[in-house]
PDB file of C-alpha atoms in Angstrom:
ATOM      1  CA  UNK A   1       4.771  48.031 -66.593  1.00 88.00           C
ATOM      2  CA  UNK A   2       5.037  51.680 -65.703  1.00 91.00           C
ATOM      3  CA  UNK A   3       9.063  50.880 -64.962  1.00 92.00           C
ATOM      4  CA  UNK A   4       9.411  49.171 -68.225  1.00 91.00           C
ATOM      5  CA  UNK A   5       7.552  52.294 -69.912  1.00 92.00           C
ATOM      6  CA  UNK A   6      10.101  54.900 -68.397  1.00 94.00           C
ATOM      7  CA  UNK A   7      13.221  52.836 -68.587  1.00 93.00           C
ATOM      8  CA  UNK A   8      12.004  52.099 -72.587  1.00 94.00           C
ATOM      9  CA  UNK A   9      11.435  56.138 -72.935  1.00 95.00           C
ATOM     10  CA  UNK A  10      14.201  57.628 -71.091  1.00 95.00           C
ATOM     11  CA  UNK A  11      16.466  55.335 -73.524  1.00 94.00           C
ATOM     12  CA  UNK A  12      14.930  56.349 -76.576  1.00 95.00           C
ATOM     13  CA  UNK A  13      14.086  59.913 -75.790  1.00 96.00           C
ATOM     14  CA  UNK A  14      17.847  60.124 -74.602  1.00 96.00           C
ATOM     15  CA  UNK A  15      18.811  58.693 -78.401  1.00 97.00           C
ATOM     16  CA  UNK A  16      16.799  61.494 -79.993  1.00 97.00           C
ATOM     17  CA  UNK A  17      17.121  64.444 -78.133  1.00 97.00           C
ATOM     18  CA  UNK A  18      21.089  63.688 -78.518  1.00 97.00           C
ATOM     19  CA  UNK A  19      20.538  63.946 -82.609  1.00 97.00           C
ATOM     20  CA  UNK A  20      18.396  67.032 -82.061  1.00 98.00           C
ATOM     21  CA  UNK A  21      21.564  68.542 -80.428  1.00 97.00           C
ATOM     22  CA  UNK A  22      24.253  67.468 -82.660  1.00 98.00           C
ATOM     23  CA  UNK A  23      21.912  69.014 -85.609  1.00 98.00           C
ATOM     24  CA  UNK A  24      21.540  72.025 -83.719  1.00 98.00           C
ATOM     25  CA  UNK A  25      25.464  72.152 -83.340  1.00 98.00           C
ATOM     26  CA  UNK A  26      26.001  71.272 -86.833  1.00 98.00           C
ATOM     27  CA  UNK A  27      23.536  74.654 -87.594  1.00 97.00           C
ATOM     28  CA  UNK A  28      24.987  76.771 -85.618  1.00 97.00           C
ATOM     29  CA  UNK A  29      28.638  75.870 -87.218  1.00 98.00           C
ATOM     30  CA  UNK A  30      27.334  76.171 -90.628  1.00 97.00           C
ATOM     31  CA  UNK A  31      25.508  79.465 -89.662  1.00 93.00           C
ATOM     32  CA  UNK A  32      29.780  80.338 -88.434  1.00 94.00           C
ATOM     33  CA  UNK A  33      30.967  79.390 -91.320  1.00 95.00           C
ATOM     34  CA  UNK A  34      28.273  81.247 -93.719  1.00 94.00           C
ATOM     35  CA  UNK A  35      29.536  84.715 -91.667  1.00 92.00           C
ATOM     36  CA  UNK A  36      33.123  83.724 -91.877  1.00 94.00           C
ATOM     37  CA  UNK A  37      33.336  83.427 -95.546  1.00 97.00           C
ATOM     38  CA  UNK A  38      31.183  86.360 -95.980  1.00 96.00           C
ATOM     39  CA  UNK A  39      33.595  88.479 -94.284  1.00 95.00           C
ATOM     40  CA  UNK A  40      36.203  86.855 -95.884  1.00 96.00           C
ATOM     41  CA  UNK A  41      35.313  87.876 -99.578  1.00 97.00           C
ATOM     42  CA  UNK A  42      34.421  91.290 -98.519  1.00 97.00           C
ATOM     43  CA  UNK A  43      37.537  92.305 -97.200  1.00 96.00           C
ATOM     44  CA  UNK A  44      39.950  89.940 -99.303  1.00 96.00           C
ATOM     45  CA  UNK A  45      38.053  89.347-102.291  1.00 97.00           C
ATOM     46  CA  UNK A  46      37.762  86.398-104.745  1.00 97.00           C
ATOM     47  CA  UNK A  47      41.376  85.988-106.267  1.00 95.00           C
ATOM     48  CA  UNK A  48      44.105  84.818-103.557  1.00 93.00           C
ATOM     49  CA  UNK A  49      47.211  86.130-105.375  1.00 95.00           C
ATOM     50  CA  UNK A  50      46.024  89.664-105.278  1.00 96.00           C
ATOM     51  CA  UNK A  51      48.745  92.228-104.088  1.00 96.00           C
ATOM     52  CA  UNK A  52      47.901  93.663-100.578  1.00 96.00           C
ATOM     53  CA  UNK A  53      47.635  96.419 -98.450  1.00 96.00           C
ATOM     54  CA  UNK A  54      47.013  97.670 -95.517  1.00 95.00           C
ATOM     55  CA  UNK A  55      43.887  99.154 -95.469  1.00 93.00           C
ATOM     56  CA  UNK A  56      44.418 101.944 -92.501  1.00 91.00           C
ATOM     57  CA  UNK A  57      42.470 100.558 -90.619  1.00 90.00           C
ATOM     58  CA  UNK A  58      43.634  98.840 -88.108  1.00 89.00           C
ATOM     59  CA  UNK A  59      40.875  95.646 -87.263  1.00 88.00           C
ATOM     60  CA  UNK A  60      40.318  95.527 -90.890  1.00 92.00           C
ATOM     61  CA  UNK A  61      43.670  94.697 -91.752  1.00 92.00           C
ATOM     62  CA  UNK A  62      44.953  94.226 -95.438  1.00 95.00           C
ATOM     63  CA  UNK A  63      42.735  94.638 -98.228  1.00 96.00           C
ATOM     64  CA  UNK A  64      43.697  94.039-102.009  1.00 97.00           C
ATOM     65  CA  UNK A  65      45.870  97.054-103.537  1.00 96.00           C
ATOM     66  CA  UNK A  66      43.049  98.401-106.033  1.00 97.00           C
ATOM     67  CA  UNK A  67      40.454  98.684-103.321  1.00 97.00           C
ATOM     68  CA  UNK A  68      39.962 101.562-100.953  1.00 96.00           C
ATOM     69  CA  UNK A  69      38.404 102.006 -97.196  1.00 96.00           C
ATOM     70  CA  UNK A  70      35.788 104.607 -96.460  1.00 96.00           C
ATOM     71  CA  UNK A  71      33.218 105.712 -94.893  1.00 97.00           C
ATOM     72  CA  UNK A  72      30.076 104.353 -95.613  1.00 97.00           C
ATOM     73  CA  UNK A  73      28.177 108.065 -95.771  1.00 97.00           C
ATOM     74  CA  UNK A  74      30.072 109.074 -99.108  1.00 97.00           C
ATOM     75  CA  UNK A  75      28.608 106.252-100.764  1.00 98.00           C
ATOM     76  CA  UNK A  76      24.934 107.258-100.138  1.00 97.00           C
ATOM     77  CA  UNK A  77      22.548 109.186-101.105  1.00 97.00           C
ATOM     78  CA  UNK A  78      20.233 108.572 -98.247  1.00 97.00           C
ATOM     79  CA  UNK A  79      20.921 107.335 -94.445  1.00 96.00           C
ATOM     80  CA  UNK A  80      17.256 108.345 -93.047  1.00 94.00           C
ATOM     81  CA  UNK A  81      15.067 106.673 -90.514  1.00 90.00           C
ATOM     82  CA  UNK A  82      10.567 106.920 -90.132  1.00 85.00           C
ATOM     83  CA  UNK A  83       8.718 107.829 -87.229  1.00 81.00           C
ATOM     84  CA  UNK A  84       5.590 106.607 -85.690  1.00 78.00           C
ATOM     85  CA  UNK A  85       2.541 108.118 -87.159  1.00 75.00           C
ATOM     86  CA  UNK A  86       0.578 110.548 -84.948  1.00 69.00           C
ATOM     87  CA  UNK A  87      -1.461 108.129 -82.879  1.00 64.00           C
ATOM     88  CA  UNK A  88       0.917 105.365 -83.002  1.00 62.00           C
ATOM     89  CA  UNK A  89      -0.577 101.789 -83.251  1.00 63.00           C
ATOM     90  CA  UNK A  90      -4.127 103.291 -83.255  1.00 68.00           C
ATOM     91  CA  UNK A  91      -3.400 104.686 -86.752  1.00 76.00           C
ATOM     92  CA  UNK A  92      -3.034 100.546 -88.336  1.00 85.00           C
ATOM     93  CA  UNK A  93      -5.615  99.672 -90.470  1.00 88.00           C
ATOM     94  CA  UNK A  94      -6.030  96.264 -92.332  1.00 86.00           C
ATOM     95  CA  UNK A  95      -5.344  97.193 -95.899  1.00 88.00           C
ATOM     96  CA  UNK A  96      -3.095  99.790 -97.605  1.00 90.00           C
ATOM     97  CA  UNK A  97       1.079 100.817 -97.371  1.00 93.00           C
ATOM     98  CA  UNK A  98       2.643  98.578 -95.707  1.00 93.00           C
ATOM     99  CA  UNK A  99       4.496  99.636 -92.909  1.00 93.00           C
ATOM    100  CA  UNK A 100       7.870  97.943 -92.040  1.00 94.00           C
ATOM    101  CA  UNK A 101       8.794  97.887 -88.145  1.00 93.00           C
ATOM    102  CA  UNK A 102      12.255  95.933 -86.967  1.00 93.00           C
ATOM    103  CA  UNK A 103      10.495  92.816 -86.738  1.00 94.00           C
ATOM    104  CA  UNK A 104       9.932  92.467 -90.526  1.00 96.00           C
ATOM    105  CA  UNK A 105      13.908  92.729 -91.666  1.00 96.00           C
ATOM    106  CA  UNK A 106      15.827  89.753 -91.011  1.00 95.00           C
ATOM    107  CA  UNK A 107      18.942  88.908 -92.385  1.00 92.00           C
ATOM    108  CA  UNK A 108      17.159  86.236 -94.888  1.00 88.00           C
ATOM    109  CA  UNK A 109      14.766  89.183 -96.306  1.00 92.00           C
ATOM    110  CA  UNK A 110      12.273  90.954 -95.728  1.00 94.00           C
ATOM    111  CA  UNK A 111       9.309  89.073 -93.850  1.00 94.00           C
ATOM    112  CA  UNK A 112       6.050  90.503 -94.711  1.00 93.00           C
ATOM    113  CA  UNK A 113       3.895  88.348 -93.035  1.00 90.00           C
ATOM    114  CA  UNK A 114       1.536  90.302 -90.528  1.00 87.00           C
ATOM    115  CA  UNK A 115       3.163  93.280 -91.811  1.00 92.00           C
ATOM    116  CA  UNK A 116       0.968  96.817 -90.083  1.00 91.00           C
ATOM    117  CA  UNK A 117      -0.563  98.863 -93.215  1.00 91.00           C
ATOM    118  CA  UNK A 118      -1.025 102.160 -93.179  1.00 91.00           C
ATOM    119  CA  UNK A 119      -3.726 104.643 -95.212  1.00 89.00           C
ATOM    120  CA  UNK A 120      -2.040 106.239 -98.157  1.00 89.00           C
ATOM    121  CA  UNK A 121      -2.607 109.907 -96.983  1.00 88.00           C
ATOM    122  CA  UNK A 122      -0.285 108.818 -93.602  1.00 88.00           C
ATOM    123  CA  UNK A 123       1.864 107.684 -96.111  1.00 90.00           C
ATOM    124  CA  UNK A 124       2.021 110.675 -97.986  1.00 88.00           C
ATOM    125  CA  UNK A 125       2.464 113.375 -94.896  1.00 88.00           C
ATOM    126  CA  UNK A 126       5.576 110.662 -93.635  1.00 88.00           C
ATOM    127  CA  UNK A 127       7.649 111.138 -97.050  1.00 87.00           C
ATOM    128  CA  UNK A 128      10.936 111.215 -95.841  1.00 90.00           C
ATOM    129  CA  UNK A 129      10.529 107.838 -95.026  1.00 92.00           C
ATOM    130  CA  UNK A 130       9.435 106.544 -97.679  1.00 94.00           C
ATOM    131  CA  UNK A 131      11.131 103.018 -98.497  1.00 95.00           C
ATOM    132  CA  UNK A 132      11.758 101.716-102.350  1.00 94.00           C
ATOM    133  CA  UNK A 133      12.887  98.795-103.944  1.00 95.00           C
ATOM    134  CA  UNK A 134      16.455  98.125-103.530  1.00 96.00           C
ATOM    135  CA  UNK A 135      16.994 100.192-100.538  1.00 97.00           C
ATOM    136  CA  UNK A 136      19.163  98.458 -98.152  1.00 98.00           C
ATOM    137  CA  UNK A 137      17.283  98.261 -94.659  1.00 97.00           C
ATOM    138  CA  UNK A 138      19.084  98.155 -90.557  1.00 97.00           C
ATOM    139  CA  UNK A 139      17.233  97.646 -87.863  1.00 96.00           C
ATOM    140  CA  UNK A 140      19.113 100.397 -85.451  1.00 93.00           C
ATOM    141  CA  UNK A 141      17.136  99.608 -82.024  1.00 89.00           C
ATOM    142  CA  UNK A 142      16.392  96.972 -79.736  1.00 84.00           C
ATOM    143  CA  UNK A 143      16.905  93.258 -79.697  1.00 86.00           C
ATOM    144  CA  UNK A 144      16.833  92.714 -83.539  1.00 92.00           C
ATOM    145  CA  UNK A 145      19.773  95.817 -83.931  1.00 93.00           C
ATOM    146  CA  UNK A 146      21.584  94.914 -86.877  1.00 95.00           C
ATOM    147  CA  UNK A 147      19.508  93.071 -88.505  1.00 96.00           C
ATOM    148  CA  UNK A 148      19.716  93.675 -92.352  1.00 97.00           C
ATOM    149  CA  UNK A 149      18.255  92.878 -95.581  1.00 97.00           C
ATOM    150  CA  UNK A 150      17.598  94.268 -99.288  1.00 97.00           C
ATOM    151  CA  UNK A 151      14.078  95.643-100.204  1.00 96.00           C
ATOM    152  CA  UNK A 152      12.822  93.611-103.115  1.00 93.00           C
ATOM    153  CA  UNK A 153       9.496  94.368-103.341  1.00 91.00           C
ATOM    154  CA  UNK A 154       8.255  96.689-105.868  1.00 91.00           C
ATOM    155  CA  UNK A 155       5.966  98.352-104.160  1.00 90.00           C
ATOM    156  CA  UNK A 156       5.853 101.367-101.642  1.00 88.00           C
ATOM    157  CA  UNK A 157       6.123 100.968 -98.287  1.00 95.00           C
ATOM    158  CA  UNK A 158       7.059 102.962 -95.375  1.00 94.00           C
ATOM    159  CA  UNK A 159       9.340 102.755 -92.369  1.00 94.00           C
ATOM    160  CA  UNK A 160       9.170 103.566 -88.345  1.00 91.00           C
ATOM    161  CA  UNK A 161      11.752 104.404 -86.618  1.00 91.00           C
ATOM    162  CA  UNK A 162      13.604 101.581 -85.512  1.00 92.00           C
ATOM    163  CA  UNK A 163      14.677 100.777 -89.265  1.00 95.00           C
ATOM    164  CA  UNK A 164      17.358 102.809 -91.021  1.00 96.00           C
ATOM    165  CA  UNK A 165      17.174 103.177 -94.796  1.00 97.00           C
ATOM    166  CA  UNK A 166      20.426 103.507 -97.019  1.00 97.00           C
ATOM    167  CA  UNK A 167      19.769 104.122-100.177  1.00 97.00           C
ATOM    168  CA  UNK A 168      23.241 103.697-102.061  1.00 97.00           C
ATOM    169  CA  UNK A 169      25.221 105.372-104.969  1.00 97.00           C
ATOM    170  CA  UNK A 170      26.129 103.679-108.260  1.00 96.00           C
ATOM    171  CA  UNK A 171      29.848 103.231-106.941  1.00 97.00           C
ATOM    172  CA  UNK A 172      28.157 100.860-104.172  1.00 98.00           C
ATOM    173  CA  UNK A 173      26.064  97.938-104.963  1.00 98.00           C
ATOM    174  CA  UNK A 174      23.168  97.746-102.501  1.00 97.00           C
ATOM    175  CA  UNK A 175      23.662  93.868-102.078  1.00 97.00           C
ATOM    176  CA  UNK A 176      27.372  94.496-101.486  1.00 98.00           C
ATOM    177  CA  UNK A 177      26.830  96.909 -98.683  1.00 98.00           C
ATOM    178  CA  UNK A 178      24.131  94.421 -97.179  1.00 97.00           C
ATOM    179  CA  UNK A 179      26.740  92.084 -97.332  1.00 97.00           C
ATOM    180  CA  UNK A 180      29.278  93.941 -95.654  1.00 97.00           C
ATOM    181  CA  UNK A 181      26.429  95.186 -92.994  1.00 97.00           C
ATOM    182  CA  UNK A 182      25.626  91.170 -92.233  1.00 94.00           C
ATOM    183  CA  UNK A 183      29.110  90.131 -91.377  1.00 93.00           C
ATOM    184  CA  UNK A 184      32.045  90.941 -88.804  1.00 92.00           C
ATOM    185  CA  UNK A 185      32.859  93.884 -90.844  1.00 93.00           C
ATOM    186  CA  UNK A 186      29.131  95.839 -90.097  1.00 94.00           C
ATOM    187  CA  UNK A 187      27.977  93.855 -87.178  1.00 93.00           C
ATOM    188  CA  UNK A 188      31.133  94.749 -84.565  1.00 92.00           C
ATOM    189  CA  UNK A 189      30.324  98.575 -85.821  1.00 93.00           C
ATOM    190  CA  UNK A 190      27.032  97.937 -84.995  1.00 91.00           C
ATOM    191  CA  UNK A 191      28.155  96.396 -81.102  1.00 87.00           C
ATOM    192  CA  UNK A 192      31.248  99.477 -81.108  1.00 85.00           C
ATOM    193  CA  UNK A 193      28.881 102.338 -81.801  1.00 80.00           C
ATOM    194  CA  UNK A 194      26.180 100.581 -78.745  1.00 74.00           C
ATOM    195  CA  UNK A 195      29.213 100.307 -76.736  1.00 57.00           C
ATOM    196  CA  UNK A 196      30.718 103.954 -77.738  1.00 52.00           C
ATOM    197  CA  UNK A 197      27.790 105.709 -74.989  1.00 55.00           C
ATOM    198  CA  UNK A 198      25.274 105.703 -77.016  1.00 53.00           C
ATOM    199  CA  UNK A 199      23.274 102.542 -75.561  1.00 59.00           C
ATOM    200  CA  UNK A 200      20.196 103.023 -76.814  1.00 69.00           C
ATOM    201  CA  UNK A 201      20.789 102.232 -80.713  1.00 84.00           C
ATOM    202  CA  UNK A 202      22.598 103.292 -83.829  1.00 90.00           C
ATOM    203  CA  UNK A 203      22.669 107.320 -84.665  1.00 90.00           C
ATOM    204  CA  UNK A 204      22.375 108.284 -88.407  1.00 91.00           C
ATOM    205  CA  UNK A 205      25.811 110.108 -87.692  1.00 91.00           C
ATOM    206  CA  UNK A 206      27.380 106.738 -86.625  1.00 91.00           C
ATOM    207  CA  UNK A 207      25.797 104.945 -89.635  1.00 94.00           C
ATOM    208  CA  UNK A 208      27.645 107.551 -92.009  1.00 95.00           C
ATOM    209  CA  UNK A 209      30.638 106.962 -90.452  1.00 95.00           C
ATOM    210  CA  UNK A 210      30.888 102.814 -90.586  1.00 96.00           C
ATOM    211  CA  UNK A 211      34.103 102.025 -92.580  1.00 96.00           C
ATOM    212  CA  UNK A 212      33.400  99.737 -95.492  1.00 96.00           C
ATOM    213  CA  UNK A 213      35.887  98.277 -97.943  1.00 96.00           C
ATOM    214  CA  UNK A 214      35.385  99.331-101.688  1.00 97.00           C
ATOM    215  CA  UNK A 215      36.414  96.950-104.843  1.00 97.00           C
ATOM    216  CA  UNK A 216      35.557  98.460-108.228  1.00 97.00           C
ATOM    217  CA  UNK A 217      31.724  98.217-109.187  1.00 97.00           C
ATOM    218  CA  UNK A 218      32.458  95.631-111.521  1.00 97.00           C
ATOM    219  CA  UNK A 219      34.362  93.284-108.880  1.00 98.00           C
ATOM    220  CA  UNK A 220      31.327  94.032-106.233  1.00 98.00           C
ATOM    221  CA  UNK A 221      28.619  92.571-108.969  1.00 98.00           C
ATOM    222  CA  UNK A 222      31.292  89.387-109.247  1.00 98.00           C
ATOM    223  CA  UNK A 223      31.743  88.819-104.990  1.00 98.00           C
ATOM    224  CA  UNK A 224      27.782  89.411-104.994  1.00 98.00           C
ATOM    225  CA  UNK A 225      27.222  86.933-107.637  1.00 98.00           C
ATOM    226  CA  UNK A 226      29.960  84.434-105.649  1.00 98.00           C
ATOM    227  CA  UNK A 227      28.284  85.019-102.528  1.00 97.00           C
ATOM    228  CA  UNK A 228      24.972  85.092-103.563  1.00 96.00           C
ATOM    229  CA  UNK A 229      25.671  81.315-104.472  1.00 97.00           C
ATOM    230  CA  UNK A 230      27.590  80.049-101.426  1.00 97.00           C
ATOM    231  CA  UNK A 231      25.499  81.497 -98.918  1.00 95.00           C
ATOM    232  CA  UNK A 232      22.062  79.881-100.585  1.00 95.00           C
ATOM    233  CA  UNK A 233      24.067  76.109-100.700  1.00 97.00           C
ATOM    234  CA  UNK A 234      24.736  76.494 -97.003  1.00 96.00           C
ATOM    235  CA  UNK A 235      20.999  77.882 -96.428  1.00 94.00           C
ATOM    236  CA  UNK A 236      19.412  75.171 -97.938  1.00 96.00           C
ATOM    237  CA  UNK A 237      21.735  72.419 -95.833  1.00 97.00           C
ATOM    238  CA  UNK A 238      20.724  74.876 -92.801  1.00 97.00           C
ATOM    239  CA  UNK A 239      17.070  74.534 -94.156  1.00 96.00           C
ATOM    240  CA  UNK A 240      16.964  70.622 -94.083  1.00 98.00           C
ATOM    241  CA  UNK A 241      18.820  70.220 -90.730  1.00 98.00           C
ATOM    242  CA  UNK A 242      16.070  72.739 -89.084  1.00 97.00           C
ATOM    243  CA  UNK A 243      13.514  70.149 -91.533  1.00 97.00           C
ATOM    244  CA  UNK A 244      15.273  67.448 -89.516  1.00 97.00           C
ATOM    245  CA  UNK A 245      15.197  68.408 -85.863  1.00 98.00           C
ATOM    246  CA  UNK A 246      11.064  69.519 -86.805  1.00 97.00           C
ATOM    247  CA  UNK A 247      10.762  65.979 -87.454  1.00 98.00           C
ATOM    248  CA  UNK A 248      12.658  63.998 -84.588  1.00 97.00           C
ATOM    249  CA  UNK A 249      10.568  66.612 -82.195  1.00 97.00           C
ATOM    250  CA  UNK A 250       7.474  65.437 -84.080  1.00 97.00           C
ATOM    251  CA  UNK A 251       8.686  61.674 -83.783  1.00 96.00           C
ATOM    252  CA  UNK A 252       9.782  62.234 -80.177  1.00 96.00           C
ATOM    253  CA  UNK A 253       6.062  63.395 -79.096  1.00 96.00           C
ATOM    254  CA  UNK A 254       4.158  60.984 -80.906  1.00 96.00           C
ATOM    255  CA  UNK A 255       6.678  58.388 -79.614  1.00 95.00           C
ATOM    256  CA  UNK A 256       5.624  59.260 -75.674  1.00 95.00           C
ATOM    257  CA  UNK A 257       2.230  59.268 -76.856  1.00 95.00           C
ATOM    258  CA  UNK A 258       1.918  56.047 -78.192  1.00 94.00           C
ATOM    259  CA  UNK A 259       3.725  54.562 -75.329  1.00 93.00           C
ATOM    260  CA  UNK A 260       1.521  55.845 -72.569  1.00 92.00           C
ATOM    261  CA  UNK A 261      -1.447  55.215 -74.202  1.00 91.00           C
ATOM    262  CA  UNK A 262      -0.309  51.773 -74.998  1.00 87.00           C
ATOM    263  CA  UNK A 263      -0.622  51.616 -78.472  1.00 87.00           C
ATOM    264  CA  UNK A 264       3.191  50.595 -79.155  1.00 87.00           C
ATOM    265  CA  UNK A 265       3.384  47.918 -76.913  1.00 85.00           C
ATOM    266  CA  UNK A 266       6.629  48.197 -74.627  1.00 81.00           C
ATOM    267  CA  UNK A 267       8.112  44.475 -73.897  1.00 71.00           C
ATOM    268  CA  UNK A 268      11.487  43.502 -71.468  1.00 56.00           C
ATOM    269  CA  UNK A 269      12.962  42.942 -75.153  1.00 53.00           C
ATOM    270  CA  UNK A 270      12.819  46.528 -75.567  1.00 42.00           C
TER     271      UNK A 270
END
């Protein structure tokens, strides 16, 4: 009975942990193609007939005529980073400014859940780094470097210094640049400048001096709007394929446990 029991398992389990990896495939190619088109629309833009040129530089390749390359500095009005607060972790308390470390900015948002908080008059004397809404936020150390998101919270927070804020001018959207920050275009600045000697993370220097493609304003709002659009249908069918694979590792467990417990009776049919 214990044969029948493993033979009957080792089948099924088999059966579901090969549709756990196909959906895990099928994530990871949808998470591919989510980049891809994102860095497609940022350096191409949205109409296909445009006239080209080459953009000068030379891994970015063509761009559309009207649009210009830069560097990312001239379009900002702050590149700054925080600093841990004399006395480091001791200084945390339970209630008051929250205070964003790399682990809260992800490339879906900003995650505030068991966010630190710091008191108000630490807040104050750390100024410089003080974060607002719509500030664009990069992780610039560790494991999570590169990491990106847009502040949408209204409130005031604060910053240590693993996080780099750019706050933008009006000739660069905020969501534009994080756009350009997620994709090939920021991220392989983001591995050059770690490769370029200085190993330990992103300088504010090299942050000035990232290359970004520029459309008009009023083309930026229209490939923010576009991608804003495309990138939530393919996070939603990311969001029910993670859904799914939750599930068959739910069904998978309680299908071992109901076997060796004998509940679901296992019979030479099977």
């Amino acid at each position: 009975e214990q044969q029948q029991i493993v033979s009957f398992l080792d089948t099924k389990t088999s059966l579901i942990d090969s549709l756990i990896e196909k959906t895990q495939r099928k994530i990871e190619l949808l998470k591919e193609k989510r980049t891809s088109l994102i860095n497609e629309v940022v350096t191409k833009g949205l109409n296909p007939n445009v006239e080209m040129k080459d953009s000068g530089v030379e891994w970015i390749g063509e761009i559309p005529g009207h649009w210009v390359t830069s560097k990312l500095g001239f379009y900002t009005t702050k590149i700054g980073s925080g600093s841990t607060p004399r006395g480091g972790s001791e200084v945390y308390v339970d209630s008051g400014v929250p205070f964003i470390r790399s682990q809260n900015v992800h490339f879906d948002g900003l995650r505030l859940d068991g966010v630190s908080f710091i008191k108000s008059e630490v807040h104050h004397s750390m100024k410089g780094s003080t974060v607002f809404k719509d500030d664009v936020l990069l992780n610039i150390t560790g494991g999570s470097i590169g990491r990106c998101c847009v502040v949408d919270v209204e409130e005031e927070m604060n910053v240590n210094q693993h996080v780099s804020i750019i706050r933008t001018t009006e000739n660069l959207i905020n969501q534009f640049l994080n756009f350009i920050l997620s994709c090939d275009l920021g991220q392989s600045q983001v591995r050059y400048n770690l490769t370029g000697g200085n190993r330990e993370g992103l300088t504010i220097e090299g942050i000035r001096d990232f290359q970004i493609t520029l459309p008009p304003t009023s083309e930026q709002q229209q490939i923010v709007e576009y991608l804003d659009e495309q990138t939530q249908l393919i996070d939603n069918t990311i969001s029910i394929e993670e859904k799914r694979i939750e599930l068959l590792k739910e069904y998978r467990q309680s299908l071992i446990s109901e076997v060796v417990t004998g509940k679901l009776k296992v019979t030479t049919d099977e």
